Tab-separated table of C-alpha atoms in Angstrom:
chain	number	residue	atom	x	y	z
A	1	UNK	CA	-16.605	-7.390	6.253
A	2	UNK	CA	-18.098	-3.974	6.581
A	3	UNK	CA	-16.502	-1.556	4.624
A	4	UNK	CA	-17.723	1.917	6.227
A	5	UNK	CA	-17.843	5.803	4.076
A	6	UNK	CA	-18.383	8.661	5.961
A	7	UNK	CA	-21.368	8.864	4.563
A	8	UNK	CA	-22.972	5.889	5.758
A	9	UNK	CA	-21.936	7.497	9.421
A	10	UNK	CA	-22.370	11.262	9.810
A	11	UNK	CA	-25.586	12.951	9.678
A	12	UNK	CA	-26.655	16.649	9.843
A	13	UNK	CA	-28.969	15.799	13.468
A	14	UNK	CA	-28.026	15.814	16.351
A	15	UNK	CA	-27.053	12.247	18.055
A	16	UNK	CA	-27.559	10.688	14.630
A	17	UNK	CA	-24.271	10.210	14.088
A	18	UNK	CA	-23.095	8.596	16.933
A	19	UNK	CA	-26.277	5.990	17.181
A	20	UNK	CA	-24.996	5.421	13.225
A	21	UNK	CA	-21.459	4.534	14.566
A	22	UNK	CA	-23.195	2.541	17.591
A	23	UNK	CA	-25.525	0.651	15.114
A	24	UNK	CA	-22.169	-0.579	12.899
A	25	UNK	CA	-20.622	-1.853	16.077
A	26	UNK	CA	-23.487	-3.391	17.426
A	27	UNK	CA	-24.101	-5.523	14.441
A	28	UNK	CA	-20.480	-6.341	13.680
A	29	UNK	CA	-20.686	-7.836	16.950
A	30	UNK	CA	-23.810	-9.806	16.371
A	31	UNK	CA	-21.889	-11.285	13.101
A	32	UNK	CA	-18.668	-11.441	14.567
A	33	UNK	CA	-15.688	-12.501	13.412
A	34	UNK	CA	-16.079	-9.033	11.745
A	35	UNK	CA	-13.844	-6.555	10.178
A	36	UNK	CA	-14.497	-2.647	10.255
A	37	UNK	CA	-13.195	-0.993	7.385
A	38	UNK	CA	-13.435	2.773	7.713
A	39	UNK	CA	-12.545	4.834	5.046
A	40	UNK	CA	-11.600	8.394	5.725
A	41	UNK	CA	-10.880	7.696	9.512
A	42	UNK	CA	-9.702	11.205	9.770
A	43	UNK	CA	-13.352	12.535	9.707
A	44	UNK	CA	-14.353	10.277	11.820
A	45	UNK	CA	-11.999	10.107	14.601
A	46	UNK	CA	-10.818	13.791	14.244
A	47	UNK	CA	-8.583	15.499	17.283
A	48	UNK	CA	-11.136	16.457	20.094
A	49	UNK	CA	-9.210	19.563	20.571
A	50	UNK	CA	-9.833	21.375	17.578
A	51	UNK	CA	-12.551	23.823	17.701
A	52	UNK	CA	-13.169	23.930	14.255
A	53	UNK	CA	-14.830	20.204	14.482
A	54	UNK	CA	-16.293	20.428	18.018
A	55	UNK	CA	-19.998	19.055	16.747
A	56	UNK	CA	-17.718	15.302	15.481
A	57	UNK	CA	-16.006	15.541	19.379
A	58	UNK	CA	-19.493	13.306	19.891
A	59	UNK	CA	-18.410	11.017	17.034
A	60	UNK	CA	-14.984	10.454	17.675
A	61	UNK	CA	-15.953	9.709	21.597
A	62	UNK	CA	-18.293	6.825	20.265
A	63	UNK	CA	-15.713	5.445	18.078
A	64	UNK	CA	-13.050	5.227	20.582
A	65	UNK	CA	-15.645	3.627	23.445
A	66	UNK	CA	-16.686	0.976	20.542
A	67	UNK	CA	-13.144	0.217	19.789
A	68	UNK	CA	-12.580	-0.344	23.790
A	69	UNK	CA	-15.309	-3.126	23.472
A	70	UNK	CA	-14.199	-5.263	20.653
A	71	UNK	CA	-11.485	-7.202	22.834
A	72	UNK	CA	-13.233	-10.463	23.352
A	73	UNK	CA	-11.697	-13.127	22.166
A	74	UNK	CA	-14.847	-15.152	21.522
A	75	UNK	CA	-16.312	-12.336	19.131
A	76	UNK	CA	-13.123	-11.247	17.313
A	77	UNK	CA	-13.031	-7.202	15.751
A	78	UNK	CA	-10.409	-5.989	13.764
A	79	UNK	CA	-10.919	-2.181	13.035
A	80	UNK	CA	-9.157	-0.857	9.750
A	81	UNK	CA	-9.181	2.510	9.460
A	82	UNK	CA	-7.893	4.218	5.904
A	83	UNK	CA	-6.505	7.956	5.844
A	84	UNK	CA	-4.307	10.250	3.903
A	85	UNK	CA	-4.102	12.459	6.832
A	86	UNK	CA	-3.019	10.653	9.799
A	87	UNK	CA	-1.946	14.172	11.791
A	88	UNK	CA	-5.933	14.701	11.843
A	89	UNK	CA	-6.723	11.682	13.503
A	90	UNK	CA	-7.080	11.942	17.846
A	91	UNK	CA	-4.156	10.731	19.429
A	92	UNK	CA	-6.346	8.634	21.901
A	93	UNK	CA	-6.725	5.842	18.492
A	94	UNK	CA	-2.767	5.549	19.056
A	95	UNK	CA	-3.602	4.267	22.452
A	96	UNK	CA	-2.833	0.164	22.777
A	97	UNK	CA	-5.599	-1.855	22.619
A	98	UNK	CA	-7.072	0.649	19.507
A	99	UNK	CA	-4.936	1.465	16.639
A	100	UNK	CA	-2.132	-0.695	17.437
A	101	UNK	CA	0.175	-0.597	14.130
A	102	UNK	CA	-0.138	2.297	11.445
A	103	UNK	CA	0.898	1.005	8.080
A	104	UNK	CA	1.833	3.409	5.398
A	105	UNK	CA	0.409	2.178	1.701
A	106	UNK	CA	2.949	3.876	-0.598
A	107	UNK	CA	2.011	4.123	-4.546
A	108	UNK	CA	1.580	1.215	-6.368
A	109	UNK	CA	5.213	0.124	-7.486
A	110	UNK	CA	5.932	-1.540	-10.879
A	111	UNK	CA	4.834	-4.844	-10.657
A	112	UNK	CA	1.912	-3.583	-9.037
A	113	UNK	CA	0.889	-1.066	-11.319
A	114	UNK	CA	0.323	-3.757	-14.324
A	115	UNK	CA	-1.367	-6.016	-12.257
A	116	UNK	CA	-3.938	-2.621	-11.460
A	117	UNK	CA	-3.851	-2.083	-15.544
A	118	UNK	CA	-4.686	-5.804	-15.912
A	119	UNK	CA	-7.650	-5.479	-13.530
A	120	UNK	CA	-8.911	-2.347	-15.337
A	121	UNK	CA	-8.487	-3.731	-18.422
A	122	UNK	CA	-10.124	-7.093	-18.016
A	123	UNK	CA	-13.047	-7.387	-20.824
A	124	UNK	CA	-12.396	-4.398	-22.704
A	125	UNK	CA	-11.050	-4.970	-26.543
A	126	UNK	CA	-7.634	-4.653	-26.227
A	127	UNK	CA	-4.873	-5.526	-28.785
A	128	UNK	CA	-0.869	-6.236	-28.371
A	129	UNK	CA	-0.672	-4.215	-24.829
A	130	UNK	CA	2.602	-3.913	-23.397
A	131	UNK	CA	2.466	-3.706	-19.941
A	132	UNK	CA	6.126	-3.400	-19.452
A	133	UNK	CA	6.082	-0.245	-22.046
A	134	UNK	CA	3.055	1.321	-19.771
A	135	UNK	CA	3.514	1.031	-16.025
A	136	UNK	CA	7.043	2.555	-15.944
A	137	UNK	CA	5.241	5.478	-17.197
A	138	UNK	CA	2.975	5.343	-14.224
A	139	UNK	CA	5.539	6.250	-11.503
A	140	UNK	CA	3.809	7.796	-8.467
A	141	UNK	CA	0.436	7.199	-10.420
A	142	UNK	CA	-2.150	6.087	-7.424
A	143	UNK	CA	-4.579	3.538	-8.440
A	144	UNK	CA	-7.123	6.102	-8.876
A	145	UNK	CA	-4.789	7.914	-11.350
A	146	UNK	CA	-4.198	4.646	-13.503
A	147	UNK	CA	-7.911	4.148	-13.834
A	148	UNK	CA	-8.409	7.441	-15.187
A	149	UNK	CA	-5.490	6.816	-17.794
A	150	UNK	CA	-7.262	3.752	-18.702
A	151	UNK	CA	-11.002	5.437	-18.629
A	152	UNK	CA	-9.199	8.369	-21.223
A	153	UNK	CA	-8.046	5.342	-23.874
A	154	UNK	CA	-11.432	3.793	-23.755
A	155	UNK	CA	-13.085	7.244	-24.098
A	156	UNK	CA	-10.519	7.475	-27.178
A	157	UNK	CA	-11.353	4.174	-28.905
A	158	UNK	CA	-15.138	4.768	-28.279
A	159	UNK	CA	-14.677	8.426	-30.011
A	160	UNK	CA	-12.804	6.603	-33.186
A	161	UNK	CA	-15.653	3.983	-33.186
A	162	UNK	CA	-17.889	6.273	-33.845
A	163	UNK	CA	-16.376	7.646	-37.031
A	164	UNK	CA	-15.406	4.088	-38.417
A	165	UNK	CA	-18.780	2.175	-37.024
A	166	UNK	CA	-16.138	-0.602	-36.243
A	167	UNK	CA	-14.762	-1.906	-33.100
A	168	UNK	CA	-11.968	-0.045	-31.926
A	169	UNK	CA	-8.894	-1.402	-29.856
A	170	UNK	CA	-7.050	-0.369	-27.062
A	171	UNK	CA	-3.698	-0.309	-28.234
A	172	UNK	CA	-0.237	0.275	-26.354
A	173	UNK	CA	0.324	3.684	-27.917
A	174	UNK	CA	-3.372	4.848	-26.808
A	175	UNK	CA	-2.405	3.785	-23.095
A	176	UNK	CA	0.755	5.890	-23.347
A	177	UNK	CA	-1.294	8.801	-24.705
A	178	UNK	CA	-3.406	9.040	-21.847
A	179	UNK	CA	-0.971	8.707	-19.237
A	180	UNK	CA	0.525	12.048	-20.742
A	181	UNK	CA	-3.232	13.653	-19.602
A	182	UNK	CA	-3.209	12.266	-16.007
A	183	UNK	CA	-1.979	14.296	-13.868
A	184	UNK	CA	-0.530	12.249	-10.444
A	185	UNK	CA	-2.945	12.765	-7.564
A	186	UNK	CA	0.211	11.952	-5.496
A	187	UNK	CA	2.901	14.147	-6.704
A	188	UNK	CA	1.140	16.969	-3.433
A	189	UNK	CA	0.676	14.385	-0.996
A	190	UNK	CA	4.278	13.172	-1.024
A	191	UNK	CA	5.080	16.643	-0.153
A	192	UNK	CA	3.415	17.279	2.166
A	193	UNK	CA	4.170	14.031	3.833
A	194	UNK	CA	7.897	15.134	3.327
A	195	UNK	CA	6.939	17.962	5.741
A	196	UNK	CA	5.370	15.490	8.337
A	197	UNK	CA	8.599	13.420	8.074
A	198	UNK	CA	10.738	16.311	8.881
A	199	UNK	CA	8.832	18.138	11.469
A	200	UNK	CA	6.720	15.703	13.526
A	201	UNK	CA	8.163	12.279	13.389
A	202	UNK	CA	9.221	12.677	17.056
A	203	UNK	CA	7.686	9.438	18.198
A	204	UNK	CA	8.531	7.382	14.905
A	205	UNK	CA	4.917	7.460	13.993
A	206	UNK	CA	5.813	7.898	10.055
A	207	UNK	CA	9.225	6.201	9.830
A	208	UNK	CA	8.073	3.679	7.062
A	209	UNK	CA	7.161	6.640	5.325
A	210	UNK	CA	10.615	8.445	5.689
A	211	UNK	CA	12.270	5.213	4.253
A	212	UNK	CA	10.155	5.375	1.229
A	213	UNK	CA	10.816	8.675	0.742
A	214	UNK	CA	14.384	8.549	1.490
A	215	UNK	CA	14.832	5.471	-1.230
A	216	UNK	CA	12.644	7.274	-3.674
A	217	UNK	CA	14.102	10.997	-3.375
């Protein structure tokens, strides 16, 4: 499993980036059955036709001849790309035989937003947390968002530590207090994705994300 930043792939020289992006295939290959993970896809694979990004056109060329070489069925590739801006990625991934199925990941819903407090909360002193009385609060929260509610408590029961040079528990009302500072990363995104629902969803392309929306208007 490779999971891939942007980092790890674009450099400021010339050609660099691309033999980075050849290098990840070429050994994915070598250890195949492999899975690509690349995070931020949309900087990777931007649309060729924008001028604004013409030095990546190199980048996103290399990507889409690697992808066109991973169909072997005795040394299996799956490519995962992540994105919260799908509209910036180059039609040609949409081709079959590339990006065959886009997924949308909506927030986390209720059940899943304890299980993400649970995770985030495993081996810190904690005391009577109610789960049920927290996530509901969390609506829309991304999983990024609940970590930084629980990083706020922690930062609050290390501050009253301090003063009573005891241990200090994380408590149900200090998780609720926190998730009042937190603002939700996703309350703009959802917007905006409204817009790409209602203006260029001509070829179905975000319909899972128009039935989220519609059921969670």
């Amino acid at each position: 499993f490779y999971a891939v930043g942007i980092h790890e792939i674009l450099d400021m020289w010339l050609g660099v980036s691309e033999r980075n992006m050849h290098a990840l295939f070429e050994q994915a290959r070598k250890t195949s059955p492999a899975v690509v993970f690349l995070d931020e896809i949309d900087a990777l694979g931007q649309k060729r036709g924008n001028p604004s990004v013409a030095a990546l056109r190199g980048v996103t060329n290399t990507l889409l001849a690697e992808m066109d070489r991973i169909g072997r069925a005795e040394k299996p590739i799956m490519v995962i790309g992540a994105t919260n801006t799908p509209s910036g990625v180059d039609t040609a991934f949409r081709r079959p035989g590339r990006v065959d199925r886009v997924v949308f990941v909506p927030p986390p819903d209720l059940k899943a937003r304890e299980e993400i407090l649970k995770l985030h909360l495993r081996g810190k002193p904690v005391s009577d947390i109610d789960l049920g009385k927290v996530a509901p609060t969390m609506k829309n929260f991304s999983g990024a968002d609940i970590r930084a509610a629980v990083d706020r408590a922690v930062e609050q029961a290390i501050k009253k530590a301090m003063h009573t040079g005891k241990t200090e528990f994380i408590t149900t009302k200090l998780l609720l207090d926190s998730t009042k500072e937190v603002h939700q990363s996703t309350e703009e995104w959802l917007a905006t994705a409204s817009d790409y629902v209602r203006f260029s969803n001509e070829n179905g392309t975000y319909d899972q994300m128009k039935l989220y929306l519609d059921k969670n208007s």
